[in-house]
XYZ file of C-alpha atoms in Angstrom:
635
model
C -43.421 -3.473 22.814
C -41.187 -4.393 25.774
C -37.419 -4.383 26.240
C -37.481 -8.160 26.552
C -38.815 -8.365 22.977
C -35.309 -7.375 21.836
C -31.955 -9.026 22.332
C -30.401 -7.498 25.480
C -27.954 -4.614 25.058
C -27.291 -3.607 28.699
C -26.775 -5.155 32.115
C -30.287 -3.999 33.076
C -31.779 -5.883 30.123
C -29.888 -9.020 31.152
C -31.375 -8.728 34.626
C -34.881 -8.371 33.172
C -34.349 -11.811 31.635
C -32.826 -13.219 34.813
C -29.462 -13.818 33.166
C -26.178 -13.556 35.033
C -24.052 -14.400 31.989
C -24.388 -14.811 28.228
C -22.949 -17.295 25.762
C -22.116 -14.864 22.965
C -21.731 -11.077 22.917
C -21.932 -9.373 19.536
C -20.291 -5.973 19.084
C -21.962 -4.129 16.225
C -20.762 -0.969 14.476
C -24.346 -0.327 13.319
C -27.263 0.780 15.428
C -29.264 -2.217 16.653
C -32.292 -2.655 14.404
C -34.081 -5.941 15.057
C -34.806 -6.649 11.417
C -33.773 -9.448 9.009
C -31.894 -6.938 6.823
C -29.405 -6.201 9.638
C -26.692 -8.826 10.086
C -26.159 -8.576 13.840
C -29.882 -9.093 14.447
C -29.927 -12.142 12.148
C -27.005 -13.857 13.873
C -28.335 -12.924 17.293
C -31.784 -14.338 16.576
C -30.330 -17.532 15.057
C -28.254 -18.118 18.182
C -31.271 -17.387 20.377
C -33.406 -19.894 18.421
C -30.715 -22.537 18.994
C -30.955 -22.014 22.745
C -27.972 -19.729 23.311
C -28.001 -16.600 25.411
C -26.847 -13.742 23.210
C -26.464 -9.997 23.714
C -25.634 -7.129 21.356
C -23.530 -4.067 22.160
C -24.309 -1.610 19.359
C -21.792 1.106 18.472
C -19.648 0.901 21.621
C -17.566 3.925 22.573
C -13.981 2.997 21.689
C -12.460 5.949 23.531
C -11.537 6.400 27.192
C -11.924 3.551 29.646
C -13.717 1.136 27.262
C -16.672 0.819 29.625
C -18.977 -0.305 26.789
C -16.651 -3.250 26.176
C -16.629 -4.171 29.865
C -20.277 -3.695 30.807
C -21.573 -7.195 29.983
C -18.487 -9.010 31.200
C -17.052 -12.034 29.434
C -19.213 -14.394 27.368
C -19.151 -18.123 27.958
C -18.228 -18.933 24.334
C -16.923 -15.969 22.322
C -17.145 -12.324 21.298
C -18.479 -11.748 17.780
C -17.618 -8.654 15.751
C -20.294 -7.374 13.378
C -18.713 -4.330 11.704
C -21.843 -3.294 9.801
C -24.080 -3.954 6.816
C -21.791 -1.806 4.661
C -18.035 -1.749 4.531
C -17.094 0.818 7.157
C -14.931 2.864 4.796
C -17.524 2.944 2.005
C -20.034 3.938 4.662
C -17.886 6.844 5.861
C -16.187 8.149 2.715
C -16.962 8.978 -0.908
C -14.838 7.850 -3.862
C -12.868 11.083 -3.410
C -12.166 10.148 0.228
C -14.446 12.883 1.530
C -16.666 12.317 4.559
C -20.198 11.401 3.544
C -23.057 13.672 4.566
C -24.368 11.063 7.007
C -23.751 7.576 8.366
C -26.782 5.659 7.114
C -26.624 3.048 9.891
C -26.298 5.412 12.851
C -29.015 7.298 14.746
C -29.676 10.680 13.133
C -26.907 9.846 10.656
C -24.148 10.718 13.149
C -20.540 10.198 12.028
C -18.924 9.897 15.435
C -20.398 6.541 16.503
C -18.303 4.303 14.248
C -14.501 4.101 13.994
C -12.656 3.442 10.785
C -12.161 -0.325 10.456
C -14.298 -1.259 13.497
C -13.317 -4.914 13.057
C -9.723 -4.073 13.951
C -10.515 -1.439 16.574
C -13.068 -3.527 18.491
C -10.992 -6.707 18.389
C -7.843 -5.080 19.715
C -9.765 -3.603 22.626
C -11.406 -6.931 23.485
C -8.093 -8.770 23.254
C -6.578 -6.218 25.633
C -9.428 -6.562 28.155
C -10.185 -10.296 27.791
C -7.098 -11.938 26.229
C -8.334 -15.471 26.893
C -11.778 -15.066 25.247
C -12.073 -15.999 21.544
C -12.948 -13.184 19.132
C -14.695 -14.150 15.903
C -15.037 -11.796 12.948
C -18.073 -11.647 10.679
C -19.785 -9.206 8.359
C -18.782 -7.729 5.047
C -15.674 -5.891 6.281
C -13.892 -9.047 7.418
C -15.438 -11.226 4.710
C -13.886 -9.134 1.930
C -10.533 -8.881 3.711
C -9.984 -12.575 4.306
C -6.837 -12.671 2.163
C -4.316 -10.151 0.835
C -6.329 -7.238 -0.511
C -5.865 -3.719 -1.799
C -7.132 -1.010 0.555
C -8.046 2.160 -1.330
C -8.204 4.392 1.734
C -4.729 3.448 2.924
C -3.520 3.048 -0.672
C -1.661 -0.141 0.074
C -1.868 -3.902 -0.058
C -3.034 -5.277 3.307
C -2.784 -8.712 4.905
C -5.592 -11.009 5.909
C -7.501 -9.016 8.520
C -6.796 -11.680 11.160
C -3.188 -10.452 11.162
C -3.980 -6.827 11.929
C -6.894 -7.445 14.288
C -5.414 -10.428 16.209
C -8.812 -12.145 16.140
C -9.083 -15.938 16.220
C -11.375 -16.751 13.312
C -13.273 -15.212 10.380
C -16.732 -16.362 9.393
C -17.167 -15.078 5.855
C -20.327 -14.747 3.819
C -23.789 -15.286 5.278
C -22.998 -16.584 8.722
C -25.916 -18.526 10.207
C -24.624 -22.068 9.685
C -20.915 -21.585 10.472
C -21.779 -19.575 13.606
C -24.022 -22.298 14.958
C -21.440 -24.986 14.178
C -18.770 -22.943 15.940
C -20.951 -22.754 19.050
C -21.491 -26.497 18.943
C -17.766 -27.231 18.751
C -16.881 -24.734 21.496
C -19.621 -26.271 23.668
C -18.016 -29.688 23.151
C -14.887 -28.385 24.875
C -12.648 -27.749 21.865
C -10.439 -24.666 22.151
C -10.834 -22.244 19.269
C -7.212 -22.877 18.272
C -8.205 -26.464 17.422
C -11.312 -25.598 15.381
C -10.112 -25.759 11.803
C -12.717 -27.786 9.935
C -15.793 -25.541 9.796
C -16.758 -24.565 6.243
C -16.822 -20.838 5.434
C -14.211 -19.939 8.045
C -10.676 -18.559 7.884
C -7.913 -19.194 10.424
C -4.183 -18.568 10.758
C -1.881 -21.507 11.406
C 1.672 -22.654 11.021
C 2.151 -25.307 8.360
C 2.263 -28.097 10.956
C -1.081 -26.915 12.417
C -3.094 -26.892 9.172
C -6.000 -29.326 9.330
C -4.896 -32.406 7.367
C -1.718 -30.680 6.219
C -1.308 -29.080 2.819
C -3.185 -31.435 0.507
C -2.750 -31.979 -3.248
C -6.186 -30.494 -3.927
C -5.504 -27.281 -1.959
C -5.057 -24.059 -3.904
C -1.827 -22.499 -2.613
C -1.728 -18.815 -3.560
C 1.245 -16.508 -3.930
C 2.341 -15.347 -0.469
C 1.460 -11.920 0.854
C 5.120 -10.981 0.683
C 5.310 -11.999 -2.990
C 2.210 -9.911 -3.735
C 3.887 -6.907 -2.143
C 6.849 -7.365 -4.467
C 4.936 -8.280 -7.596
C 1.545 -6.884 -8.625
C 1.182 -9.638 -11.199
C 1.164 -12.182 -8.354
C -1.712 -10.327 -6.720
C -3.652 -10.287 -9.987
C -3.046 -14.020 -10.490
C -4.208 -14.732 -6.939
C -7.489 -12.936 -7.376
C -8.702 -15.050 -10.261
C -8.420 -18.166 -8.067
C -10.019 -16.413 -5.088
C -13.044 -15.341 -7.128
C -13.483 -18.670 -8.874
C -13.351 -20.637 -5.623
C -15.873 -18.242 -4.049
C -18.392 -19.130 -6.764
C -18.074 -22.903 -7.064
C -20.382 -25.496 -5.559
C -17.339 -27.656 -4.758
C -14.546 -25.207 -3.993
C -10.933 -25.924 -3.140
C -9.378 -24.824 0.120
C -7.252 -21.681 -0.296
C -3.937 -21.190 1.503
C -1.783 -18.057 1.534
C 1.480 -17.682 3.425
C 1.759 -14.507 5.502
C 4.184 -13.593 8.300
C 5.511 -17.157 8.538
C 2.025 -18.667 8.860
C -0.817 -19.534 6.488
C -4.213 -17.924 6.131
C -6.440 -20.939 5.491
C -9.797 -20.330 3.803
C -12.130 -23.291 4.123
C -14.602 -23.747 1.231
C -18.077 -22.291 1.776
C -21.191 -24.187 2.804
C -23.533 -25.177 -0.028
C -26.191 -22.539 -0.831
C -28.949 -22.392 1.759
C -32.050 -24.459 1.037
C -35.470 -22.841 0.989
C -36.212 -24.408 4.370
C -32.990 -23.005 5.856
C -33.469 -19.483 4.544
C -37.129 -19.513 5.629
C -36.031 -20.482 9.132
C -33.720 -17.459 9.254
C -36.320 -14.978 8.008
C -39.126 -16.422 10.142
C -37.369 -15.717 13.461
C -39.220 -13.397 15.879
C -37.783 -10.055 14.752
C -39.589 -6.996 16.042
C -38.668 -5.304 12.718
C -37.979 -1.982 14.463
C -34.987 -0.217 16.078
C -34.239 -0.851 19.738
C -36.227 1.464 22.058
C -32.995 3.306 22.968
C -33.333 5.091 19.602
C -36.826 6.439 20.257
C -37.256 9.763 18.488
C -34.119 9.257 16.358
C -33.913 8.555 12.661
C -31.774 5.710 11.322
C -31.520 6.457 7.579
C -30.919 2.886 6.391
C -33.895 1.638 8.398
C -36.136 4.340 6.946
C -35.276 3.001 3.492
C -36.132 -0.653 4.187
C -38.724 -0.571 6.963
C -41.565 -1.442 4.562
C -39.559 -3.674 2.237
C -39.228 -7.455 2.023
C -36.188 -9.424 0.823
C -37.178 -12.474 -1.218
C -33.832 -14.140 -1.971
C -30.063 -14.128 -1.420
C -27.245 -14.385 -3.924
C -26.642 -12.862 -7.357
C -25.337 -14.569 -10.486
C -24.638 -11.279 -12.282
C -20.965 -11.333 -11.336
C -20.477 -7.611 -12.067
C -16.761 -6.859 -11.901
C -17.137 -3.971 -9.438
C -19.660 -5.633 -7.115
C -19.008 -7.543 -3.874
C -22.378 -9.323 -3.587
C -21.244 -12.646 -5.031
C -18.018 -12.518 -2.958
C -20.174 -12.309 0.169
C -23.477 -14.021 -0.695
C -22.349 -16.224 -3.585
C -23.703 -16.482 -7.118
C -26.251 -19.226 -6.444
C -29.751 -18.002 -5.638
C -31.338 -19.122 -2.372
C -35.054 -18.368 -2.439
C -37.535 -18.020 0.343
C -40.820 -19.842 -0.042
C -43.849 -17.854 -1.099
C -45.466 -18.681 2.245
C -42.544 -17.216 4.223
C -42.565 -14.042 2.120
C -46.308 -13.608 2.539
C -45.978 -14.037 6.314
C -43.449 -11.203 6.409
C -45.620 -9.001 4.199
C -48.482 -9.479 6.645
C -46.121 -8.393 9.449
C -45.344 -5.223 7.512
C -49.048 -4.578 6.885
C -49.634 -4.802 10.646
C -47.074 -2.055 11.405
C -48.601 1.127 12.824
C -47.023 3.390 10.220
C -47.762 1.249 7.158
C -49.879 3.139 4.624
C -50.377 0.361 2.107
C -47.216 0.690 0.033
C -44.345 -1.841 0.072
C -41.195 0.058 -0.889
C -39.407 -2.987 -2.294
C -40.102 -6.633 -2.939
C -36.680 -7.668 -4.132
C -33.142 -8.796 -3.406
C -29.582 -8.200 -4.579
C -31.148 -8.124 -8.057
C -34.883 -7.675 -8.444
C -35.618 -10.453 -10.916
C -33.522 -13.510 -10.083
C -36.028 -15.166 -7.750
C -36.529 -18.847 -8.548
C -33.697 -18.969 -11.066
C -30.803 -21.406 -11.255
C -29.220 -24.133 -13.346
C -31.587 -26.407 -15.218
C -29.085 -29.251 -15.004
C -27.519 -29.109 -11.557
C -24.731 -31.481 -12.586
C -23.412 -28.798 -14.965
C -23.422 -26.246 -12.129
C -21.433 -28.717 -10.027
C -18.552 -28.424 -12.501
C -18.872 -24.723 -13.279
C -16.429 -22.055 -12.111
C -17.731 -19.086 -14.099
C -18.163 -16.093 -11.762
C -21.162 -14.912 -13.802
C -24.077 -16.859 -15.249
C -24.981 -13.991 -17.602
C -21.607 -12.758 -18.887
C -20.226 -12.767 -21.528
C -23.555 -14.316 -22.504
C -26.430 -15.864 -20.605
C -25.609 -19.472 -19.804
C -27.782 -21.882 -21.816
C -28.180 -23.938 -18.638
C -29.690 -20.990 -16.722
C -33.414 -21.121 -16.107
C -34.623 -17.536 -16.674
C -38.312 -18.236 -16.085
C -40.030 -15.209 -14.472
C -43.284 -17.084 -13.769
C -42.532 -17.522 -10.062
C -42.044 -13.777 -9.658
C -45.297 -12.897 -11.409
C -47.156 -15.323 -9.151
C -45.420 -13.900 -6.070
C -46.147 -10.266 -6.945
C -49.815 -10.996 -7.488
C -50.097 -12.985 -4.270
C -48.543 -10.097 -2.336
C -50.845 -7.529 -3.947
C -53.856 -9.674 -3.033
C -53.105 -9.370 0.703
C -55.620 -7.070 2.414
C -53.954 -3.787 3.305
C -51.457 -3.822 0.423
C -52.310 -1.060 -2.024
C -49.206 -1.456 -4.123
C -45.867 -3.247 -4.006
C -42.978 -1.412 -5.622
C -39.767 -2.951 -6.950
C -36.947 -0.790 -5.618
C -34.107 -3.244 -6.326
C -32.271 -2.985 -9.642
C -33.824 -4.901 -12.533
C -31.649 -7.020 -14.849
C -33.111 -6.105 -18.219
C -30.767 -8.539 -19.992
C -32.759 -11.371 -18.372
C -36.003 -9.841 -19.628
C -34.698 -9.499 -23.196
C -33.064 -12.937 -23.345
C -34.536 -15.269 -25.957
C -34.812 -18.780 -24.552
C -35.312 -21.968 -26.542
C -38.453 -22.417 -24.445
C -41.185 -20.127 -25.780
C -43.073 -20.403 -22.490
C -40.103 -18.772 -20.738
C -40.058 -15.995 -23.359
C -43.747 -15.313 -22.817
C -43.200 -15.221 -19.049
C -40.426 -12.618 -19.492
C -42.751 -10.524 -21.639
C -45.571 -10.839 -19.108
C -43.213 -9.971 -16.231
C -41.996 -6.860 -18.032
C -45.555 -5.594 -18.436
C -46.468 -6.574 -14.866
C -43.431 -4.726 -13.551
C -43.927 -1.521 -15.532
C -47.702 -1.299 -15.102
C -48.011 -2.257 -11.432
C -44.707 -2.030 -9.567
C -42.976 1.221 -10.543
C -43.158 4.145 -8.128
C -42.873 6.695 -10.909
C -39.194 5.832 -11.506
C -37.716 2.454 -12.455
C -34.072 1.928 -11.524
C -31.817 0.052 -13.925
C -28.031 -0.013 -14.153
C -26.502 0.040 -17.638
C -23.359 1.497 -15.911
C -21.772 2.701 -19.170
C -22.343 3.118 -22.900
C -18.986 1.834 -24.200
C -19.171 -1.879 -25.001
C -15.431 -2.141 -24.371
C -15.817 -0.735 -20.849
C -18.970 -2.787 -20.296
C -17.031 -5.923 -21.215
C -14.574 -5.136 -18.400
C -17.518 -4.471 -16.063
C -19.159 -7.779 -17.032
C -22.268 -5.902 -18.074
C -24.372 -6.368 -21.240
C -24.079 -4.161 -24.307
C -25.646 -0.703 -24.061
C -27.742 -1.696 -27.052
C -29.859 -3.815 -24.697
C -30.591 -0.782 -22.549
C -31.872 1.019 -25.641
C -34.068 -1.970 -26.470
C -35.455 -2.058 -22.943
C -36.130 1.686 -22.885
C -38.161 1.398 -26.078
C -40.241 -1.358 -24.472
C -40.616 0.734 -21.308
C -41.762 3.779 -23.294
C -44.167 1.715 -25.418
C -45.852 0.104 -22.417
C -46.136 3.473 -20.686
C -47.731 4.933 -23.802
C -50.145 2.037 -24.239
C -51.373 2.302 -20.655
C -51.365 6.071 -20.321
C -48.584 6.075 -17.733
C -46.097 8.876 -17.116
C -43.143 7.065 -15.593
C -39.393 7.504 -15.870
C -36.590 5.048 -16.302
C -33.620 6.023 -14.132
C -30.259 4.682 -15.354
C -27.169 4.383 -13.159
C -23.708 5.089 -14.567
C -20.111 4.843 -13.309
C -17.129 7.003 -14.267
C -13.428 6.181 -13.891
C -13.934 2.426 -14.006
C -10.824 0.528 -15.158
C -10.613 0.688 -18.926
C -12.620 3.909 -19.160
C -11.047 6.949 -20.863
C -12.253 10.539 -21.200
C -13.395 9.850 -24.748
C -15.625 7.036 -23.461
C -17.259 9.466 -21.049
C -17.764 12.016 -23.832
C -19.524 9.353 -25.887
C -21.607 8.443 -22.834
C -22.719 12.061 -22.539
C -23.641 12.225 -26.231
C -25.568 8.943 -26.255
C -27.523 9.701 -23.082
C -28.270 13.224 -24.382
C -29.766 11.696 -27.531
C -31.973 9.576 -25.263
C -33.102 12.765 -23.472
C -31.419 11.993 -20.147
C -29.866 14.458 -17.754
C -28.127 12.091 -15.363
C -28.224 12.244 -11.597
C -27.797 8.608 -10.511
C -24.045 8.507 -11.042
C -20.895 7.668 -9.125
C -17.143 7.526 -9.443
C -15.696 4.056 -9.256
C -14.601 3.245 -5.701
C -12.086 0.388 -5.351
C -13.392 -1.983 -2.681
C -11.699 -5.200 -1.526
C -12.288 -8.450 -3.397
C -13.573 -7.287 -6.773
C -12.107 -7.820 -10.234
C -12.306 -4.095 -10.897
C -10.309 -3.222 -7.777
C -7.578 -5.693 -8.627
C -7.353 -4.296 -12.161
C -7.275 -0.746 -10.749
C -4.473 -1.559 -8.289
C -2.330 -3.913 -10.340
C -2.917 -2.396 -13.785
C -3.597 -5.932 -15.039
C -6.827 -7.776 -15.666
C -6.788 -10.770 -13.285
C -8.130 -13.174 -15.927
C -6.076 -12.147 -18.959
C -3.127 -10.404 -17.213
C -3.306 -7.787 -19.962
C -2.670 -4.112 -19.058
C -5.718 -2.041 -18.111
C -5.726 1.758 -17.858
C -7.382 3.370 -14.821
C -7.984 7.022 -13.996
C -6.396 7.444 -10.556
C -5.479 11.051 -9.847
C -8.183 13.514 -8.704
C -7.633 15.427 -11.952
C -8.128 12.328 -14.119
C -11.244 11.318 -12.186
C -12.761 14.808 -12.353
C -12.041 14.966 -16.085
C -14.245 11.890 -16.515
C -16.934 12.828 -14.003
C -17.591 16.233 -15.548
C -19.250 14.631 -18.586
C -22.173 13.530 -16.427
C -23.048 17.214 -16.083
C -22.620 18.400 -19.677
C -26.024 20.147 -19.471
C -24.877 22.529 -16.720
C -23.689 25.816 -18.269
C -20.859 26.077 -15.731
C -19.336 22.835 -17.072
C -19.386 23.684 -20.776
C -16.115 25.589 -21.072
C -14.110 22.979 -19.178
C -15.611 20.127 -21.211
C -14.853 21.874 -24.481
C -11.252 22.382 -23.368
C -11.001 18.703 -22.400
C -12.349 17.543 -25.760
C -9.814 19.696 -27.581
C -7.035 18.393 -25.342
C -7.813 14.748 -26.182
C -8.176 15.520 -29.886
C -11.962 15.103 -30.049
C -13.130 18.641 -30.797
C -15.421 17.032 -33.384
C -17.647 15.890 -30.497
C -18.362 19.443 -29.295
C -21.224 20.114 -31.752
C -22.784 16.729 -30.936
C -22.743 17.504 -27.228
C -23.605 21.187 -27.227
C -25.522 21.654 -30.457
C -28.809 23.352 -29.675
C -27.708 24.383 -26.172
C -28.847 27.850 -24.950
C -26.270 30.622 -24.475
C -23.860 30.051 -21.605
C -25.504 32.681 -19.382
C -28.938 31.074 -19.641
C -29.918 28.205 -17.395
C -31.645 25.363 -19.265
C -35.070 24.255 -18.226
C -34.668 21.736 -15.402
C -35.942 18.420 -16.704
C -33.518 16.215 -14.809
C -34.785 13.233 -12.830
C -34.020 15.213 -9.661
C -36.885 17.556 -10.461
C -39.409 14.768 -10.812
C -41.497 13.473 -7.887
C -40.498 10.215 -6.298
C -44.053 9.056 -5.631
C -46.357 7.499 -8.195
C -47.190 9.846 -11.046
C -50.750 10.432 -12.225
C -52.080 8.119 -14.882
C -54.796 8.549 -17.455
C -56.219 5.166 -16.617
C -55.450 2.304 -14.314
C -53.981 -0.579 -16.332
C -55.499 -3.972 -15.831
C -53.497 -7.122 -15.403
C -53.795 -9.588 -18.260
């Protein structure tokens, strides 16, 4: 593989292509991996396919003389900021604001290659060096900070990120189409200050400069200054922001800030199959740039042998940012495009026959959408499955079964695993169409018998139906139903596989007693939990707004949240009830909250405190496929 197979990152690589200037320079806070799961590579390849000269500067040094920002000179059109596949602060810090053990998107997991808030840091440097060159923000960091938002790490309400960064424009969400349209308009001679009509963009303007003026159908939000004074105003704003992010025909959003308006243009319609195929079929090398030879990029190691089959998620979970960035409508790749990528993976030198994931934001939403599109055109629900599955939603799993079997039939594929989270509520849903019900049953057996690498990940998130209602997750009863099906199928086919549930503590609405009940219920199901996390407030989620304001954005009713380290630890400890060192503290906590009656339910039958229990937690189990008594056959 040659340097010219990658997008150029240095002056030498420009010279190898015979270029003396480029049209667009992307500054990325992630290492450059030329793979369709890495945003900077996707935008770079899309621009290249449209005939533009594009370069990437990955993880520039923001200290000293800024030589990394100078080395490629000024682009003909604009600088683009790609702050990373994860929010930079989530990437760097845990829920307790402690530095993570490694940066998953940096070579060898190094922490010193990415600043906090790279969007702001990179933009300010570029504006200092090249004040006349437009700077355009993209990626999840800017996308989720496009309006007034609560920042957990600074513990304050922050303005639209254009204000703090001094950039010219935000492209939010998945950026292929707005980026190409921006290039077209800049090429036509328009200054960036006059480009106000591109869907899925955000700009700052005085009232007289707003495209078409403030129109009757615009949604004018409470100002940033009002939100600072009044948390209720912030909560009210968020409901409109979320609803407009998930509508096929959204209204324009306007918010006054610092004497100007942040103007959020409605998003593009969901990508068609042809459009998403075109993005995934670009000539990615699928490997890190040669500059990283001999270095490990943790995030790449996780996805190198995986294939993404769709974008979007209609789950609408209250704590999740996927729909805020990708939208709730599913955009599916064609089977032919997916199979082409699988064949590329099979051809990789290090491929041993096992696809690590054939999934998406949720594993089993491929091919799903509204049966009557005209109803979707009028819908503003942020979730198609909460509080109940929409009767207009097509939940047919037939396309997925066909896809899985086509992938497994490719020579060189020994097994394709499903590493993405499975929505078991879709599998258990009873449709009016019996054919759809039979497909869900067949998919469940196909999944468990042929696509589980020893451990199947699902995310019940909690056991309290009251907390689950705030999370926009289904009742815990459904998890119990699914586990019984999982265990039955394993027993019938002689399999020894585990189901691995994910849970969250300290979510808004959750109290210590709820966590104690969680511990008791999961103990009865013979779980010792390891896939757990404390709730981390991230911008642009219902849960974060409830956590910050103390009000639910949709009902404006008060919501309790555990905020202090002591309150959060008091909830988290219940995940580890089976550890002898935790028992005394948990017993004290239960007495303190007046629930000493739960102590026998939690610790009945436990060994003496000085004896370590036999380790049967999921952590002790192998992560590869477990031995089976017989190989199940497909129906």
